[in-house]
Coordinates of C-alpha atoms and ligand atoms in Angstrom, one line a residue:
M1473 CA 9.0 13.4 26.7
L1474 CA 6.5 14.5 24.2
K1475 CA 3.7 12.1 23.4
V1476 CA 2.8 11.2 19.8
A1477 CA -0.4 9.2 19.0
V1478 CA -0.6 7.4 15.6
V1479 CA -4.1 6.2 14.5
G1480 CA -3.9 3.0 12.3
A1481 CA -1.6 0.1 12.0
G1482 CA -1.8 -0.6 8.3
V1483 CA 1.3 -0.2 6.1
I1484 CA 1.0 3.6 6.4
G1485 CA 0.6 3.8 10.2
L1486 CA 3.3 1.4 11.0
T1487 CA 5.9 2.8 8.7
T1488 CA 5.1 6.3 9.9
A1489 CA 5.3 5.3 13.6
L1490 CA 8.7 3.6 13.0
E1491 CA 10.0 6.6 11.1
V1492 CA 9.1 8.9 14.0
Q1493 CA 10.8 6.5 16.5
K1494 CA 13.9 6.5 14.3
K1495 CA 14.1 10.3 13.9
L1496 CA 12.8 11.4 17.3
G1497 CA 13.0 8.3 19.5
H1498 CA 15.0 10.1 22.2
R1499 CA 12.4 12.9 22.4
V1500 CA 9.0 11.3 21.9
A1501 CA 6.9 8.3 23.1
V1502 CA 4.8 6.8 20.3
T1503 CA 1.5 5.0 20.9
I1504 CA -0.6 3.5 18.1
Y1505 CA -4.3 3.4 18.4
T1506 CA -6.0 1.1 15.9
S1507 CA -9.2 -0.9 15.4
D1508 CA -7.4 -3.6 13.4
V1509 CA -3.9 -5.0 13.0
S1510 CA -2.5 -7.5 10.5
P1511 CA -3.9 -9.8 9.3
N1512 CA -7.0 -7.7 9.2
T1513 CA -5.8 -4.5 7.5
T1514 CA -6.3 -3.6 3.8
G1515 CA -2.7 -4.3 3.0
D1516 CA -3.1 -7.9 4.1
V1517 CA -5.3 -8.5 1.1
S1518 CA -2.8 -7.1 -1.4
A1519 CA 0.1 -9.1 -2.9
G1520 CA 2.4 -6.1 -2.1
L1521 CA 3.6 -5.5 -5.7
W1522 CA 6.0 -2.6 -6.0
T1523 CA 4.3 -0.5 -8.8
P1524 CA 3.5 3.2 -8.6
Y1525 CA 0.1 4.1 -9.8
L1526 CA -0.6 7.7 -10.6
L1527 CA -3.3 9.1 -8.3
Q1528 CA -5.2 11.7 -10.3
E1529 CA -4.0 14.9 -8.6
T1530 CA -0.9 13.7 -6.7
P1531 CA 2.1 15.4 -8.5
E1532 CA 4.0 12.8 -10.5
T1533 CA 7.3 14.0 -9.0
D1534 CA 6.0 13.0 -5.5
V1535 CA 4.8 9.6 -6.6
M1536 CA 8.2 8.9 -8.2
R1537 CA 10.1 10.2 -5.2
W1538 CA 8.0 8.2 -2.7
S1539 CA 8.2 5.0 -4.9
K1540 CA 11.9 5.3 -5.2
V1541 CA 12.4 5.5 -1.4
M1542 CA 10.3 2.3 -1.0
H1543 CA 12.2 0.6 -3.7
D1544 CA 15.5 1.4 -2.0
Y1545 CA 14.1 0.3 1.4
I1546 CA 12.9 -3.1 0.1
H1547 CA 16.2 -3.6 -1.8
D1548 CA 18.2 -3.0 1.4
L1549 CA 16.1 -5.4 3.3
W1550 CA 16.5 -8.0 0.6
K1551 CA 20.3 -7.5 0.5
T1552 CA 20.7 -7.7 4.2
G1553 CA 19.0 -11.1 4.7
F1554 CA 15.5 -10.0 5.8
A1555 CA 13.7 -11.1 2.6
E1556 CA 11.8 -14.0 4.1
E1557 CA 10.8 -12.2 7.4
A1558 CA 9.7 -9.0 5.5
G1559 CA 8.0 -11.0 2.7
I1560 CA 10.2 -9.7 -0.1
S1561 CA 11.0 -11.5 -3.3
L1562 CA 12.6 -10.3 -6.5
Q1563 CA 10.9 -11.5 -9.7
S1564 CA 10.4 -10.9 -13.3
M1565 CA 7.2 -9.1 -14.4
I1566 CA 5.4 -8.5 -17.6
H1567 CA 2.8 -5.7 -18.2
L1568 CA 0.6 -5.9 -21.3
I1569 CA -1.4 -2.9 -22.6
T1570 CA -4.5 -3.1 -24.7
D1571 CA -5.4 0.6 -24.7
A1572 CA -3.5 2.4 -27.4
N1573 CA -3.7 5.6 -25.4
E1574 CA -1.9 4.2 -22.3
K1575 CA 1.5 5.8 -22.0
L1576 CA 4.6 3.9 -20.8
P1577 CA 5.0 4.6 -17.0
G1578 CA 7.5 7.1 -15.7
W1579 CA 9.1 4.8 -13.3
G1580 CA 10.9 2.6 -15.8
N1581 CA 14.3 3.9 -14.6
I1582 CA 13.6 2.9 -10.9
A1583 CA 12.7 -0.7 -11.5
F1584 CA 15.5 -3.0 -12.9
G1585 CA 15.7 -4.0 -16.5
F1586 CA 12.8 -2.1 -17.8
T1587 CA 12.4 -3.3 -21.5
E1588 CA 9.7 -2.5 -24.0
L1589 CA 8.3 -5.6 -25.8
T1590 CA 8.7 -5.7 -29.5
R1591 CA 5.8 -5.7 -32.0
K1592 CA 6.6 -9.4 -32.7
Q1593 CA 6.5 -10.4 -29.0
L1594 CA 3.3 -8.4 -28.6
D1595 CA 1.6 -10.2 -31.4
Q1596 CA 2.8 -13.6 -30.2
L1597 CA 1.4 -13.1 -26.8
G1598 CA -1.8 -11.5 -28.3
S1599 CA -2.4 -14.6 -30.4
E1600 CA -2.0 -16.8 -27.3
H1601 CA -4.3 -14.7 -25.3
K1602 CA -6.8 -13.9 -28.1
K1603 CA -6.3 -10.2 -27.7
Y1604 CA -4.6 -7.3 -29.4
Y1605 CA -1.8 -5.6 -27.4
A1606 CA -0.9 -2.1 -28.2
G1607 CA 2.1 -2.2 -26.0
G1608 CA 3.8 -3.8 -23.1
F1609 CA 7.0 -4.1 -21.2
T1610 CA 9.1 -6.4 -18.9
F1611 CA 11.0 -5.5 -15.8
V1612 CA 12.3 -7.0 -12.6
S1613 CA 11.0 -5.8 -9.3
F1614 CA 9.9 -6.7 -5.9
T1615 CA 6.8 -7.9 -4.1
C1616 CA 6.7 -7.0 -0.5
E1617 CA 3.9 -9.0 1.1
P1618 CA 2.1 -7.0 3.7
C1619 CA 0.9 -10.1 5.6
K1620 CA 4.6 -10.7 6.4
L1621 CA 5.9 -7.1 6.3
L1622 CA 3.3 -5.8 8.8
P1623 CA 4.1 -8.3 11.6
F1624 CA 7.8 -7.5 10.9
L1625 CA 7.2 -3.7 11.3
Q1626 CA 4.9 -4.2 14.3
K1627 CA 7.7 -6.2 16.1
Q1628 CA 10.2 -3.5 15.4
F1629 CA 7.8 -0.9 16.7
L1630 CA 7.1 -2.7 19.9
S1631 CA 10.8 -3.5 20.5
N1632 CA 11.7 0.2 20.1
G1633 CA 9.5 0.8 23.1
G1634 CA 6.2 1.8 21.2
E1635 CA 2.9 1.0 22.6
L1636 CA -0.1 -0.4 20.6
I1637 CA -3.6 -0.1 21.8
M1638 CA -6.5 -1.8 20.1
R1639 CA -9.5 0.4 20.0
K1640 CA -11.6 2.5 17.7
V1641 CA -11.0 6.3 17.7
Y1642 CA -14.1 8.3 17.3
D1643 CA -12.7 11.9 17.3
L1644 CA -9.1 13.0 16.9
E1645 CA -9.8 15.8 19.3
E1646 CA -10.0 13.3 22.2
F1647 CA -6.2 13.3 22.2
A1648 CA -6.1 16.9 23.1
G1649 CA -4.1 17.5 26.3
K1650 CA -2.9 13.9 26.3
H1651 CA -0.8 13.7 23.2
E1652 CA 0.9 16.7 21.8
I1653 CA 0.9 15.4 18.3
V1654 CA -1.6 13.0 16.5
V1655 CA -0.7 11.4 13.3
N1656 CA -3.7 10.3 11.3
C1657 CA -3.0 7.1 9.2
A1658 CA -6.5 5.8 9.3
G1659 CA -6.8 5.1 5.6
L1660 CA -10.4 4.8 4.4
G1661 CA -11.3 5.3 8.1
A1662 CA -10.6 9.1 7.6
Q1663 CA -13.9 9.3 5.7
D1664 CA -15.8 8.8 9.1
L1665 CA -13.1 10.3 11.3
L1666 CA -12.8 13.5 9.5
G1667 CA -15.8 13.6 7.3
D1668 CA -13.5 13.8 4.3
K1669 CA -15.8 13.7 1.4
Q1670 CA -13.0 13.2 -1.1
M1671 CA -12.3 9.7 0.3
Q1672 CA -13.8 6.9 -1.8
A1673 CA -13.7 3.2 -1.2
I1674 CA -12.2 1.3 -4.2
R1675 CA -13.1 -2.3 -3.7
G1676 CA -10.6 -5.0 -4.7
Q1677 CA -11.2 -8.7 -4.7
V1678 CA -8.6 -11.3 -5.2
A1679 CA -8.2 -15.1 -5.1
R1680 CA -5.1 -16.7 -3.4
V1681 CA -4.4 -19.9 -5.1
R1682 CA -1.8 -22.8 -4.9
A1683 CA 0.2 -22.8 -8.1
P1684 CA 3.8 -23.7 -7.3
W1685 CA 4.7 -23.8 -11.0
Q1686 CA 4.1 -20.1 -11.5
F1687 CA 7.2 -18.0 -11.2
N1688 CA 6.4 -14.7 -12.9
T1689 CA 4.1 -11.9 -12.4
I1690 CA 1.7 -10.8 -15.2
M1691 CA -0.5 -7.7 -15.4
E1692 CA -3.0 -7.3 -18.2
G1693 CA -5.8 -4.7 -17.6
E1694 CA -7.9 -5.5 -14.5
N1695 CA -6.3 -9.0 -14.4
Y1696 CA -3.1 -9.9 -12.7
I1697 CA -1.2 -12.9 -11.5
I1698 CA 1.2 -11.9 -8.8
V1699 CA 3.6 -14.5 -7.2
N1700 CA 3.9 -14.5 -3.5
M1701 CA 6.0 -16.9 -1.3
D1702 CA 3.2 -19.2 -0.1
C1703 CA 0.6 -18.7 -2.9
V1704 CA -0.1 -16.8 -6.2
V1705 CA -2.5 -13.9 -6.0
L1706 CA -5.1 -13.5 -8.8
G1707 CA -7.0 -10.4 -9.3
G1708 CA -8.8 -8.2 -9.5
T1709 CA -11.4 -5.7 -9.3
H1710 CA -11.7 -1.8 -9.0
Q1711 CA -15.2 -1.0 -7.8
E1712 CA -15.7 2.5 -6.7
N1713 CA -17.9 3.3 -3.7
D1714 CA -18.5 -0.4 -3.1
F1715 CA -18.1 -1.2 0.6
D1716 CA -19.0 -4.9 0.4
L1717 CA -16.3 -6.9 2.1
S1718 CA -17.6 -10.3 1.3
P1719 CA -16.3 -12.1 -1.9
K1720 CA -18.8 -12.0 -4.8
D1721 CA -19.4 -14.9 -7.1
E1722 CA -19.3 -12.9 -10.3
D1723 CA -16.0 -11.4 -9.3
K1724 CA -14.6 -14.8 -8.6
R1725 CA -15.6 -15.9 -12.1
H1726 CA -14.2 -12.7 -13.7
I1727 CA -10.9 -13.2 -11.9
L1728 CA -10.4 -16.9 -12.6
N1729 CA -11.6 -16.6 -16.2
G1730 CA -9.3 -13.6 -16.9
C1731 CA -6.3 -15.1 -15.3
C1732 CA -6.7 -18.6 -16.9
N1733 CA -7.0 -16.9 -20.3
L1734 CA -3.4 -15.5 -19.6
V1735 CA -2.0 -18.7 -18.0
P1736 CA -4.3 -21.7 -18.9
S1737 CA -2.6 -24.0 -16.4
L1738 CA -4.0 -21.9 -13.5
Q1739 CA -7.2 -23.8 -14.2
K1740 CA -5.5 -26.6 -12.2
S1741 CA -4.6 -24.3 -9.3
E1742 CA -6.3 -24.9 -6.0
V1743 CA -8.2 -21.9 -4.6
L1744 CA -7.1 -21.3 -1.0
K1745 CA -9.0 -18.1 -0.2
H1746 CA -11.0 -15.4 -1.7
M1747 CA -10.4 -12.0 -0.2
V1748 CA -11.7 -8.4 -0.4
G1749 CA -10.1 -5.1 0.6
L1750 CA -11.2 -1.6 0.3
R1751 CA -8.5 0.8 -1.1
P1752 CA -8.4 4.2 0.5
G1753 CA -9.1 6.2 -2.7
R1754 CA -8.5 10.0 -2.8
P1755 CA -7.8 12.3 -5.7
K1756 CA -4.6 13.2 -4.0
V1757 CA -2.6 11.6 -1.1
R1758 CA -2.9 13.9 1.9
I1759 CA 0.2 14.5 3.9
E1760 CA -0.5 17.8 5.8
M1761 CA -0.1 19.4 9.2
E1762 CA -3.0 21.0 10.9
R1763 CA -3.0 23.1 14.1
K1764 CA -5.9 23.3 16.4
I1765 CA -6.8 24.7 19.8
V1766 CA -9.2 22.3 21.6
N1767 CA -10.6 23.4 24.9
G1768 CA -7.8 25.9 25.2
K1769 CA -5.1 23.3 24.6
P1770 CA -3.0 23.4 21.4
M1771 CA -3.0 20.4 19.2
I1772 CA -1.0 19.3 16.1
I1773 CA -2.4 16.8 13.7
V1774 CA -0.3 15.4 10.9
H1775 CA -2.3 13.6 8.2
N1776 CA -1.0 10.7 6.1
Y1777 CA -3.8 8.9 4.2
G1778 CA -5.5 8.4 0.9
H1779 CA -2.9 6.1 -0.8
G1780 CA -5.4 4.3 -3.1
G1781 CA -4.0 1.3 -4.9
S1782 CA -0.4 1.9 -4.1
G1783 CA -0.1 2.3 -0.4
V1784 CA 2.6 -0.5 -0.2
T1785 CA 4.6 1.1 -2.9
L1786 CA 4.4 4.6 -1.3
C1787 CA 4.5 3.8 2.4
V1788 CA 8.1 4.4 3.5
G1789 CA 8.5 7.4 1.2
C1790 CA 5.3 9.0 2.6
A1791 CA 6.3 8.0 6.1
K1792 CA 9.4 10.1 5.8
D1793 CA 7.5 13.2 4.6
A1794 CA 4.9 12.8 7.4
C1795 CA 7.8 12.5 9.9
Q1796 CA 9.3 15.7 8.6
L1797 CA 6.0 17.4 9.6
V1798 CA 6.1 15.7 13.0
Q1799 CA 9.7 17.1 13.5
E1800 CA 8.4 20.5 12.6
G1801 CA 5.6 20.2 15.0
V1802 CA 7.9 19.1 17.8
S1803 CA 10.2 22.1 17.2
T1804 CA 7.3 24.6 17.4
I1805 CA 6.1 22.9 20.7
C1806 CA 9.6 23.0 22.2
K1807 CA 10.1 26.7 21.2
S1808 CA 6.7 27.6 22.8
K1809 CA 7.8 25.9 26.0
L1810 CA 11.0 28.0 26.3
Ligands
FAD2484 C1 -6.9 -6.1 -3.6 C2 -5.9 -5.1 -3.3 C3 -4.7 -5.2 -4.0 C4 -3.6 -4.3 -3.7 N1 -2.4 -4.4 -4.3 C5 -1.5 -3.5 -4.1 C6 -0.2 -3.7 -4.5 O1 0.1 -4.7 -5.2 N2 0.7 -2.7 -4.3 C7 0.5 -1.6 -3.6 O2 1.4 -0.9 -3.4 N3 -0.8 -1.4 -3.0 C8 -1.7 -2.3 -3.2 N4 -2.9 -2.2 -2.7 C9 -3.3 -0.9 -1.9 C10 -2.8 -1.0 -0.5 O3 -3.2 -2.2 0.0 C11 -3.3 0.2 0.3 O4 -3.0 1.4 -0.4 C12 -2.8 0.2 1.7 O5 -3.0 -1.0 2.3 C13 -3.4 1.4 2.5 O6 -2.7 1.3 3.8 P1 -3.3 2.2 5.0 O7 -2.4 1.9 6.1 O8 -3.5 3.7 4.5 O9 -4.7 1.6 5.2 P2 -5.3 0.4 6.0 O10 -4.5 -0.8 5.8 O11 -6.7 0.4 5.7 O12 -5.1 0.8 7.5 C14 -5.8 1.7 8.2 C15 -5.7 1.4 9.7 O13 -6.4 2.5 10.4 C16 -7.2 1.8 11.3 N5 -8.3 2.7 11.5 C17 -9.1 3.3 10.6 N6 -10.0 4.0 11.2 C18 -9.8 4.0 12.5 C19 -10.5 4.5 13.7 N7 -11.6 5.4 13.6 N8 -10.0 4.2 14.9 C20 -8.9 3.4 15.0 N9 -8.3 2.8 14.0 C21 -8.7 3.2 12.7 C22 -7.5 0.5 10.7 O14 -8.0 -0.5 11.8 C23 -6.2 0.1 10.1 O15 -5.3 -0.5 11.0 C24 -4.0 -3.1 -2.9 C25 -5.1 -3.1 -2.3 C26 -6.1 -4.0 -2.5 C27 -7.5 -3.9 -1.8
NAG2485 C1 -8.8 -10.6 12.8 O1 -10.2 -10.7 12.7 C2 -10.8 -12.0 13.1 C3 -12.2 -12.0 12.6 O2 -12.9 -10.9 13.1 C4 -10.6 -12.1 14.7 O3 -11.1 -13.3 15.1 C5 -9.1 -12.0 14.9 O4 -8.9 -12.0 16.3 C6 -8.5 -10.7 14.2 N1 -7.0 -10.8 14.5 C7 -6.3 -9.9 15.1 C8 -4.8 -10.1 15.3 O5 -6.8 -8.9 15.6

């Protein structure tokens, strides 16, 4: 049996570990090494909205392909009765645009019922919100709440015979001679682990509120109102290179004022929790294989990190690509052993 180590138990680590078990389960034993698990990962802060964001240098065709894989994966769970357990709901969404240069997204044909708003609708909403909207669209899509999805995935991983060890990894080379393949899904942790200078924290603060009358998701610039099963998530912020994990008062005000401007009744909502997460920002998602010789022992590292603000949307798609590299790694090891 070959041994595979996966570093990280966020959405990326867990989906990748599961994919490896699914494709290679009879040939490999998978162990996850991680500092944190749900509810303490970055994804746990997120509302888990399916929306692809373009990452500056990640090819658009990859983003679309990965996002489509996740959309199909969520849709399947939803159809087969796993909606509650995996934190999935299907809901109507509206996206409003103030910047006249912002293009319509390329994923309109993946989501359901993508429809551009008319000038009249935009003006109507604009007068309610005291803004000028240059564009906007509605669609129907999923939220897949990581605080539910992660425990669901973790349970699957363990019942497939996976092992999870909670500890910090200081150097990937420590696995040489113990695990033939290491899969690095450390998210922002890759900054320290590899000294990857392209990694950047993009701080996001949200407020989880109780507003059981809110049934649709609204996005307008930095502000968003995303409906989850047990709460509504109000956002948000995008602060580059800010590592502060404690909620800031000025951000609380910015979030609540902005969201109440869109939906005034949210003034009456009860704030349950303010939360902060650091998105693993990188100009380009890194899915790559690296071969090394450490103390005379060959070692294969597969990287899968840097998913920025759309790790939930991309996770299963990226897990499949990373798993493909693990499969290639396994075949080269098996050949060299003949
Ligand atoms: C406020 C906010 C809202 C968001 N909303 C959305 C959304 O609506 N839709 C969407 O698609 N995305 C959203 N995102 C982005 C999404 O949450 C992230 O892209 C995603 O969670 C990244 O997952 P990850 O597994 O790479 O990283 P993480 O969740 O950070 O996981 C990294 C894992 O690696 C472990 N680790 C790191 N370093 C080490 C080490 N040295 N040793 C051992 N273990 C280590 C950590 O403990 C952790 O388990 C949002 C993010 C934020 C902050
Ligand atoms: C999450 O973090 C809190 C605070 O550090 C800790 O008490 C709790 O045990 C952690 N949960 C898990 C499941 O690791």
